[in-house]
Short mmCIF file of C-alpha atoms and ligand atoms in Angstrom, two decimals:
data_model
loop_
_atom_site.label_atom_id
_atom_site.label_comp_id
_atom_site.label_asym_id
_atom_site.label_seq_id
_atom_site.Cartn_x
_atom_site.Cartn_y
_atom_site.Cartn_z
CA UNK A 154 -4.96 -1.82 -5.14
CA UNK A 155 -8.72 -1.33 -5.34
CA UNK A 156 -11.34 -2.52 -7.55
CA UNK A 157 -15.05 -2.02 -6.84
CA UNK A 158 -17.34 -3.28 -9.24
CA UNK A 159 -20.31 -0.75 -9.62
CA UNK A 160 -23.62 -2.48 -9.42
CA UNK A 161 -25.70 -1.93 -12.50
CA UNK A 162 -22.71 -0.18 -14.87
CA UNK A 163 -19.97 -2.92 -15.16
CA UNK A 164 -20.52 -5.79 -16.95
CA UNK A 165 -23.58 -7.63 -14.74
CA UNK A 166 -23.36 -10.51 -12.92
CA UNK A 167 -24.43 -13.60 -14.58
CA UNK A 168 -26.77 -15.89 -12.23
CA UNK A 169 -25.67 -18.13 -9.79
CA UNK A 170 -28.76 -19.09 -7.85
CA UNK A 171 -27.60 -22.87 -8.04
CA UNK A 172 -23.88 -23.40 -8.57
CA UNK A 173 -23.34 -27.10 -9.24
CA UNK A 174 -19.89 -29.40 -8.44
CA UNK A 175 -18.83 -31.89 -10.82
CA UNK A 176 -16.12 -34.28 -9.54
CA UNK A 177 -13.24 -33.58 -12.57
CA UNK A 178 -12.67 -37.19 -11.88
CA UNK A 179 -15.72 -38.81 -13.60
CA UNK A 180 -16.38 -39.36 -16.71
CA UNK A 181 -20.20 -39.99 -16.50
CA UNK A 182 -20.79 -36.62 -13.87
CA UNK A 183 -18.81 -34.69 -16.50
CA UNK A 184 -21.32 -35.55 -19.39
CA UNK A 185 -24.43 -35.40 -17.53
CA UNK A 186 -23.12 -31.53 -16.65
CA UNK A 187 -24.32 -29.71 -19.76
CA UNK A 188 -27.90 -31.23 -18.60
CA UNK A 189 -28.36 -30.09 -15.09
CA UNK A 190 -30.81 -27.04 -14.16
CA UNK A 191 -28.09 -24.82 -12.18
CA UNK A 192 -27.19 -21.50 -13.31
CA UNK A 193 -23.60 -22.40 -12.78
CA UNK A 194 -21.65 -26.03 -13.04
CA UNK A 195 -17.90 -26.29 -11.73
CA UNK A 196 -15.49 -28.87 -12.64
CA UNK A 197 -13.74 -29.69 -10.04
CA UNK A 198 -10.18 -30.65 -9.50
CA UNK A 199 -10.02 -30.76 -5.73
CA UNK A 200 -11.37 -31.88 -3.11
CA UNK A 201 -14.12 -34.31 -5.16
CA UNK A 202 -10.53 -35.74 -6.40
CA UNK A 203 -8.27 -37.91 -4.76
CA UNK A 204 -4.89 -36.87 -5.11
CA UNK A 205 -3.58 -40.05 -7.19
CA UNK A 206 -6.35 -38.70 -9.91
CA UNK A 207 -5.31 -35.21 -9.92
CA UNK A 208 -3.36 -35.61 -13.19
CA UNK A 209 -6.32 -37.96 -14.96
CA UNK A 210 -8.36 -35.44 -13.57
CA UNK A 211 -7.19 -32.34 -14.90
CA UNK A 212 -6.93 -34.03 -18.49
CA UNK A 213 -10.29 -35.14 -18.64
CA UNK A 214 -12.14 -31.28 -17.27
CA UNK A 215 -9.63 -30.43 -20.26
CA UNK A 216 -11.23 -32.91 -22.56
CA UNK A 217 -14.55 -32.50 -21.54
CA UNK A 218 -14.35 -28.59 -21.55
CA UNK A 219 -13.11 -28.94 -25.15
CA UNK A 220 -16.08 -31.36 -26.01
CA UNK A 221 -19.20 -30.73 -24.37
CA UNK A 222 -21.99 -27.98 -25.18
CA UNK A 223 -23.31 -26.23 -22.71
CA UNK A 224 -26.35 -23.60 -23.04
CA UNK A 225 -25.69 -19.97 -23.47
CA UNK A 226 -26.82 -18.98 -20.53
CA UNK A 227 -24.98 -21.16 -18.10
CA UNK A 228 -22.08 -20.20 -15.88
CA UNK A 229 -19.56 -22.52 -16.94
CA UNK A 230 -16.35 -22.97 -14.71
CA UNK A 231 -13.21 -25.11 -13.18
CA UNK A 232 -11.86 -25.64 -9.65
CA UNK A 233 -8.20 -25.35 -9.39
CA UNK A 234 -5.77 -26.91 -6.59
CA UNK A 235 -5.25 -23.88 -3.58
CA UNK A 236 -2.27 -21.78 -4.21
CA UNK A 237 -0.18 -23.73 -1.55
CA UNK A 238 -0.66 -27.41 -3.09
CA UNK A 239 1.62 -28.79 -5.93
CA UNK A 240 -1.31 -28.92 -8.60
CA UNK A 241 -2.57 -25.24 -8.54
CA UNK A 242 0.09 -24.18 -11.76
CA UNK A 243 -0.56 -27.01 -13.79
CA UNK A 244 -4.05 -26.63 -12.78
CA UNK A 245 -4.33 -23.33 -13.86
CA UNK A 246 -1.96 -23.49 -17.06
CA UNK A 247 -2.80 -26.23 -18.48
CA UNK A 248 -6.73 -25.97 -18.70
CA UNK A 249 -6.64 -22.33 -19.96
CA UNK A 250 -3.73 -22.36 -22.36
CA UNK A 251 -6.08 -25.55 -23.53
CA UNK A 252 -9.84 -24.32 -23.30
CA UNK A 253 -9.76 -20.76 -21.80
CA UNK A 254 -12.02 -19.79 -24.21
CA UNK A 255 -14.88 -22.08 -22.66
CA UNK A 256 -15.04 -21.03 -19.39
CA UNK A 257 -16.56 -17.54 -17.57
CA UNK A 258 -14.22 -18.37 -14.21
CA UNK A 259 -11.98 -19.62 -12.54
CA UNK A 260 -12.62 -20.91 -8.66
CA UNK A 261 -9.80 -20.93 -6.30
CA UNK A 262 -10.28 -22.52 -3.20
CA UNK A 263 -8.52 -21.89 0.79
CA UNK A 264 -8.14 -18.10 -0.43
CA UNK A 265 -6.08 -16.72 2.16
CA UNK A 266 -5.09 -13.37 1.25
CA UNK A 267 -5.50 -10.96 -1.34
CA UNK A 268 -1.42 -12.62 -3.12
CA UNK A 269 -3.45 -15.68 -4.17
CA UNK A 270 -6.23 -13.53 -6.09
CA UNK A 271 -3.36 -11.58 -7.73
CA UNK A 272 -1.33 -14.39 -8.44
CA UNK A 273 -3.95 -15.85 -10.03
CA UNK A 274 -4.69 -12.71 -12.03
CA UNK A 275 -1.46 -12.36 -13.37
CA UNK A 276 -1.01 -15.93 -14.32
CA UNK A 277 -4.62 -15.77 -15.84
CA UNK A 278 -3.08 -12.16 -17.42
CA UNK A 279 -0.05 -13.91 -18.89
CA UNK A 280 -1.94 -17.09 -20.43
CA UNK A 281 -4.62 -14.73 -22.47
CA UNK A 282 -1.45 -12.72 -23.83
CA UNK A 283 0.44 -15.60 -25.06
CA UNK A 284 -3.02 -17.26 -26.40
CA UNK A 285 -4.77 -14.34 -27.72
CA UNK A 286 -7.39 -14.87 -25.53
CA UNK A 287 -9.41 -11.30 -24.59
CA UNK A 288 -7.13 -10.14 -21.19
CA UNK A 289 -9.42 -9.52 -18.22
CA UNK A 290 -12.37 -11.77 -18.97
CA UNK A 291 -11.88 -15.06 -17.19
CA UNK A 292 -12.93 -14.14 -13.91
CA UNK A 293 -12.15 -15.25 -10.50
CA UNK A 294 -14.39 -16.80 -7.57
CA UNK A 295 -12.95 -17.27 -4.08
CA UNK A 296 -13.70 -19.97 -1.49
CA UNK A 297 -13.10 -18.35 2.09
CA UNK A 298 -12.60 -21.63 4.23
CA UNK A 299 -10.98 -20.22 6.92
CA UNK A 300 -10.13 -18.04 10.22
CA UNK A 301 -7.27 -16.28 7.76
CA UNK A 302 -9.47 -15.87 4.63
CA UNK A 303 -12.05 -14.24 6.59
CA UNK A 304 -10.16 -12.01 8.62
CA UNK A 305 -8.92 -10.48 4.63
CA UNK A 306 -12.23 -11.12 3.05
CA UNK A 307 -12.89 -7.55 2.79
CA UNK A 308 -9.67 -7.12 0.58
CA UNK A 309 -9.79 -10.29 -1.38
CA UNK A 310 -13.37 -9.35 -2.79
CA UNK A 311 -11.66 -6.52 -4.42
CA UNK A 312 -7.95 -7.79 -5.04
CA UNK A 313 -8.98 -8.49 -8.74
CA UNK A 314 -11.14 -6.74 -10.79
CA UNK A 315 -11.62 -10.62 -12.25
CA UNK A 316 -13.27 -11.20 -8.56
CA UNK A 317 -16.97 -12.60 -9.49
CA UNK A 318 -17.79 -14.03 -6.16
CA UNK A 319 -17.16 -14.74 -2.73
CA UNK A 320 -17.78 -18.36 -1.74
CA UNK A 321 -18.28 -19.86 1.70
CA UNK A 322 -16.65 -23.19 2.57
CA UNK A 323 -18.58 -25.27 5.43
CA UNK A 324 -16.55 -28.66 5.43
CA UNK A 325 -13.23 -26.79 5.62
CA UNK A 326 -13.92 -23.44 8.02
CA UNK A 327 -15.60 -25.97 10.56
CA UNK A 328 -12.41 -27.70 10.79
CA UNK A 329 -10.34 -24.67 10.79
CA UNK A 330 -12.72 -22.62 13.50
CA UNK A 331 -13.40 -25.82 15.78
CA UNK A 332 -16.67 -26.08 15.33
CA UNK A 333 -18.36 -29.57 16.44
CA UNK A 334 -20.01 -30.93 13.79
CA UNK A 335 -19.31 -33.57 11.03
CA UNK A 336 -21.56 -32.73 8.39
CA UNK A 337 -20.47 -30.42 5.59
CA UNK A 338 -23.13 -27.53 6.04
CA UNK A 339 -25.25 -28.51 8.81
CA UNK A 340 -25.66 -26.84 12.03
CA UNK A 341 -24.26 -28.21 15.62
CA UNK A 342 -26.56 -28.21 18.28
CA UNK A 343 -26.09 -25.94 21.50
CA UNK A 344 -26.53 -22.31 20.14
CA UNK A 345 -29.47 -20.62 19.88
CA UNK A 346 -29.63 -18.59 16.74
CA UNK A 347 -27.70 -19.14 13.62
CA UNK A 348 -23.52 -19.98 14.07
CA UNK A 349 -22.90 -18.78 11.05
CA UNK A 350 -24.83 -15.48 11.40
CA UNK A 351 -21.62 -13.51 11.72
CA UNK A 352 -20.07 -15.08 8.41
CA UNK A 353 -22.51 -14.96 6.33
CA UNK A 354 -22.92 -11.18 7.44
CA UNK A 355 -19.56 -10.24 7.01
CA UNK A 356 -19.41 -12.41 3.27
CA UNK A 357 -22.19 -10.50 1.90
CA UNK A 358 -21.67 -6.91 3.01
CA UNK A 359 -17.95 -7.64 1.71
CA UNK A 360 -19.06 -8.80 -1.79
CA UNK A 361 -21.76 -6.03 -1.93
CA UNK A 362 -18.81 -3.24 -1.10
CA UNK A 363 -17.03 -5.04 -3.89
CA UNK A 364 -19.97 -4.97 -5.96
CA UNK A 365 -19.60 -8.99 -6.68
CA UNK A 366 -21.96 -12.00 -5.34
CA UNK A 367 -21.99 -14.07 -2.12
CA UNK A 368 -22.59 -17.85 -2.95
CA UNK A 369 -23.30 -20.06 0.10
CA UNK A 370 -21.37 -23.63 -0.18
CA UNK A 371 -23.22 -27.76 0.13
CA UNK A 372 -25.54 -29.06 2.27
CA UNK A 373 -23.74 -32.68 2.02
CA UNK A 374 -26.96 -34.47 3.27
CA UNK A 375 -28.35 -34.37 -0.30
CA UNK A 376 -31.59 -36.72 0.23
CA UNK A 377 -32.44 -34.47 3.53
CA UNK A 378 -34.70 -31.88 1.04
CA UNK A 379 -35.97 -30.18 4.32
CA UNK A 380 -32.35 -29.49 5.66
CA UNK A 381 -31.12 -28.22 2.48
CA UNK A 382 -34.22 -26.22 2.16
CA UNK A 383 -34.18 -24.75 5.78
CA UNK A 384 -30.51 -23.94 5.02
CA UNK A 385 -30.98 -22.08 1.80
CA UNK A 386 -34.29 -20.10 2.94
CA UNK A 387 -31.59 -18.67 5.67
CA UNK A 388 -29.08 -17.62 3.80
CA UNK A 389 -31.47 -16.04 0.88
CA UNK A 390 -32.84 -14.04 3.87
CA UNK A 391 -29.64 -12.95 4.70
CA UNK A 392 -28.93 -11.68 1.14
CA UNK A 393 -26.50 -13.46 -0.31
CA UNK A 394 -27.10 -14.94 -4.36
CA UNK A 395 -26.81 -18.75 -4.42
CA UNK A 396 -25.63 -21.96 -2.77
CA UNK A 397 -24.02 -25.06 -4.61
CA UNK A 398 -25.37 -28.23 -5.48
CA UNK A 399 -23.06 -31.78 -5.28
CA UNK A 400 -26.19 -33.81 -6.15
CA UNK A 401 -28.82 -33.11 -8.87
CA UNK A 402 -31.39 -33.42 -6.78
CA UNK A 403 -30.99 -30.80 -4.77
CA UNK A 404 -30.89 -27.56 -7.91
CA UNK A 405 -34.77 -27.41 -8.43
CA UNK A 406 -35.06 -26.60 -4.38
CA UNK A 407 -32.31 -24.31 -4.57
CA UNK A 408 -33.69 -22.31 -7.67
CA UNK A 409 -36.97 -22.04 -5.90
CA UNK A 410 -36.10 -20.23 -2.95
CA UNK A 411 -33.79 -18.07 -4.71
CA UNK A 412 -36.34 -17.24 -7.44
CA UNK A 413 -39.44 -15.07 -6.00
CA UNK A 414 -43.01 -16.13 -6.28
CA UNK A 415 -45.57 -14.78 -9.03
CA UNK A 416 -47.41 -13.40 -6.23
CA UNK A 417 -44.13 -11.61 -4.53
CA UNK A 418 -43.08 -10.27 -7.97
CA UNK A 419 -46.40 -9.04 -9.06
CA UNK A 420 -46.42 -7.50 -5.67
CA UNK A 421 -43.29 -5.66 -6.15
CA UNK A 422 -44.22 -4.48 -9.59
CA UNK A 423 -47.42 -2.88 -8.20
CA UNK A 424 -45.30 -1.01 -5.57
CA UNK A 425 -42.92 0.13 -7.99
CA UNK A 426 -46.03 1.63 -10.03
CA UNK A 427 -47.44 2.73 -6.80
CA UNK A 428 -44.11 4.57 -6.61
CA UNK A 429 -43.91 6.15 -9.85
CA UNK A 430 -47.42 7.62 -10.08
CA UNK A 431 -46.74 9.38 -6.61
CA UNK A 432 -43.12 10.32 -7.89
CA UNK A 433 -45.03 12.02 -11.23
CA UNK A 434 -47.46 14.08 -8.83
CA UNK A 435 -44.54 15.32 -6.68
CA UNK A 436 -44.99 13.50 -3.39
CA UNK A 437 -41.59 11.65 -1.96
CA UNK A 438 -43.50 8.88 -0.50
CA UNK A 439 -46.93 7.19 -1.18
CA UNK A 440 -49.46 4.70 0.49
CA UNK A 441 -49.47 1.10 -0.79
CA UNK A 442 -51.50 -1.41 0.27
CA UNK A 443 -51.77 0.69 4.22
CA UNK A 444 -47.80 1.20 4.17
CA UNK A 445 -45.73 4.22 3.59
CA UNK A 446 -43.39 3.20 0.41
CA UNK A 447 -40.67 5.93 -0.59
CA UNK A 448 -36.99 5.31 -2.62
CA UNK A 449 -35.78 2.76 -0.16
CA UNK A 450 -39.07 0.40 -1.22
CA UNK A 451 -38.12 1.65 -4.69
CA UNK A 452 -34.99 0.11 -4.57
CA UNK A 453 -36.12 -3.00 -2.44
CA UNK A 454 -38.33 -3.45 -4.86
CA UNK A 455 -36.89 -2.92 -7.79
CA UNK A 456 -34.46 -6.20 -6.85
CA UNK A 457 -37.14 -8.56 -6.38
CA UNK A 458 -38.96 -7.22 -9.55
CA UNK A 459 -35.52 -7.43 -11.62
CA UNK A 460 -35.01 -11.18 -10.27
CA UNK A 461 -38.74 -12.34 -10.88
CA UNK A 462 -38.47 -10.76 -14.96
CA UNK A 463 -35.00 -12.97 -15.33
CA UNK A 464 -37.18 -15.95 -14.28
CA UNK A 465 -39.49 -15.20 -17.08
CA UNK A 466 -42.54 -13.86 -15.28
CA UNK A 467 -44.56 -11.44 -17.26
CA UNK A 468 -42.97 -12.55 -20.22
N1 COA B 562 -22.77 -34.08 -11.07
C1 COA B 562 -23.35 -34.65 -12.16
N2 COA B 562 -24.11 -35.76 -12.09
C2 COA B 562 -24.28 -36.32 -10.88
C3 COA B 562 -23.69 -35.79 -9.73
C4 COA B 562 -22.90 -34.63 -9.85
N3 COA B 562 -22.32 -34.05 -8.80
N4 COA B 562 -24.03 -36.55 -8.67
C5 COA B 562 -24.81 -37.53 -9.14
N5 COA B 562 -24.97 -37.41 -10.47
C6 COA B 562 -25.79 -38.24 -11.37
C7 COA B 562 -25.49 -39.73 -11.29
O1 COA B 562 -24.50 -40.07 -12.22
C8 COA B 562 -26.82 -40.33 -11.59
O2 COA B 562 -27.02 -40.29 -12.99
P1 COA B 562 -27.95 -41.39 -13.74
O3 COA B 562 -29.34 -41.21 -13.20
O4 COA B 562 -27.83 -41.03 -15.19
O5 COA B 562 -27.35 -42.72 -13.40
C9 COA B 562 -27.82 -39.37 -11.00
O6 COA B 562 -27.13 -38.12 -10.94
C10 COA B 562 -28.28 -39.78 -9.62
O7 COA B 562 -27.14 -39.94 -8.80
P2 COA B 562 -27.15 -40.94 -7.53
O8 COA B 562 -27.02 -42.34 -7.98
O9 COA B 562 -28.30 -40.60 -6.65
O10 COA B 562 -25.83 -40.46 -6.79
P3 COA B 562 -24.45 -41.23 -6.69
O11 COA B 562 -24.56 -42.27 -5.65
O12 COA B 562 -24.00 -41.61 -8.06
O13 COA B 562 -23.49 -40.06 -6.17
C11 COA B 562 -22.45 -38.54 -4.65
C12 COA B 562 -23.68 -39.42 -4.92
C13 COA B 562 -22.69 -37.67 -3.42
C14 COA B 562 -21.20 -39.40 -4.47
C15 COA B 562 -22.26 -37.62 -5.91
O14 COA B 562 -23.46 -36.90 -6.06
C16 COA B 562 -21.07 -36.70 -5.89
O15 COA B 562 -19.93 -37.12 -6.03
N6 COA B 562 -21.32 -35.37 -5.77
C17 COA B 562 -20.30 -34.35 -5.89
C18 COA B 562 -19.39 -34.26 -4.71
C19 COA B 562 -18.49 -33.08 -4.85
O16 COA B 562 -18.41 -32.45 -5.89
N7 COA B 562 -17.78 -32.71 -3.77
C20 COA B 562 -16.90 -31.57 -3.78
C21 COA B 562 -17.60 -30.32 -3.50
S1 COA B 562 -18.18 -30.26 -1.83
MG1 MG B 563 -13.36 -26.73 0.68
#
């Protein structure tokens, strides 16, 4: 089975720039949620919970789900248990059947193979029958953590037409690939480019084929601004959408990089003009600022200019 979201014609993408964990198991990060800059907050039920708090834990995301208001605009969604743990059903059941009608996602971490995106579209399918909640629009984000989840990546971005976004995991695909480091997101020493070059690569040209968003995982160092900055201009320059937050501190950062500068928007707005006025007199390409532009520019362009109006410039 094959979905592929087109870019620009199916329903669009809301913004993830900063996508923000919220342990499931307290009470005082769960209010402060609604609050917090990112463009997306998750509750989460895993790994931020130990496992004698799953229960508590999935009763008070319920809870505060039901209760809290978040703005319009932001991405609001709910970590489940992986597919091979004894929480994911409840998980999954419980807080939809309860609140499905608050949330835009559902994230489901260790994905392994395209089964636990379908499984978790047909449970998702069943729940909004029996509720008479609208069918197909809870979506589904996916954490690739591992040698397995990458090797299917390219079929579990489009297993669902639900899928909203690939996710890399850092703590967990370390572990799982061997490499020698300790801290969730940071870099070992000993190579000389990136280690994650190949990853991030392969995540974003498989979410772009799928027509969904890459989201980078933590930096778990959260009062090392610099690392967490040098981390996040990386993968931005690699293409993918957003990273995740665990500590407020680190969203405002995070939206900066991935928002562009008045100077770089105004810049692609010119070219764009530049563009059209050649377009209108029947040339292919044109001269801007001692550079030949043609459509590829156009389209470059047209991203950066897109990203800097959502951000409110020329408003
Ligand atoms: N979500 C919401 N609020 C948070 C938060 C989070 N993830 N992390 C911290 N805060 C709040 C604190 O409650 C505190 O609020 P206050 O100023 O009203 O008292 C404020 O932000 C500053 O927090 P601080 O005291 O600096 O941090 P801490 O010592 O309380 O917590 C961590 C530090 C790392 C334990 C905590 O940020 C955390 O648990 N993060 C999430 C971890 C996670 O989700 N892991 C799983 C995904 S990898
Ligand atoms: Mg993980």
């Amino acid at each position: 089975m094959t979905h592929f979201r087109v870019p620009g014609t199916a329903c669009p993408l809301r913004s993830r720039r900063t996508c923000h964990s919220v342990p499931g198991s307290s009470e005082k990060f769960l209010a402060k949620a609604p609050t917090l800059a990112a463009d997306q907050v998750f509750l989460d039920l895993e790994d931020s919970v130990a496992p004698s708090e799953k229960d508590a834990a999935r009763g008070r995301v319920i809870e505060a789900l039901r209760t809290l208001e978040f703005p319009e605009d932001k991405t609001v969604v709910y970590r489940v248990n992986g597919t091979d743990t004894p929480y994911f059903y409840r998980d999954l059941i419980d807080v939809v059947e309860a609140v499905g009608d608050k949330i835009h996602a559902v994230m489901l971490p260790k994905v392994q193979t395209p089964g636990d995106i379908e499984l978790t579209d047909k449970l998702l399918r069943q729940i909004e029958l029996a509720k008479g909640y609208e069918v197909g629009r809870i979506g589904i984000e996916a954490q690739i953590e591992d040698a397995v989840g990458l090797v299917n990546v390219e079929q579990i971005a489009i297993a669902s037409p639900r899928m909203e976004t690939l996710i890399f995991g850092p703590g967990d695909y370390s572990a799982a690939i061997g490499i020698p480091i300790t801290q969730i997101g940071g870099a070992p020493e000993g190579y000389p480019g990136d280690h994650l070059n190949y990853l991030y690569t392969r995540l974003v040209v498989a979410a772009r084929a799928a027509g969904i968003q890459a989201i980078d995982g933590p930096y778990a160092a959260f009062k090392d601004l610099d690392g967490l900055r040098e981390r996040t201009r990386l993968v931005r320059a690699l293409g993918l959408d957003g990273k995740w937050t665990i500590h407020p501190g680190q969203i405002e950062t995070i939206n900066e990089i991935f928002t562009p500068t008045q100077e770089q928007w105004e810049k692609a707005e010119a070219m764009l003009a530049a563009y059209d006025e050649a377009t209108a007199a029947g040339a292919g390409a044109a001269i801007f600022e001692g550079e030949m532009v043609d459509e590829a520019n156009r389209k470059m362009a047209e991203r950066i200019a897109g990203q800097g109006r959502a951000a409110g410039y020329g408003a």
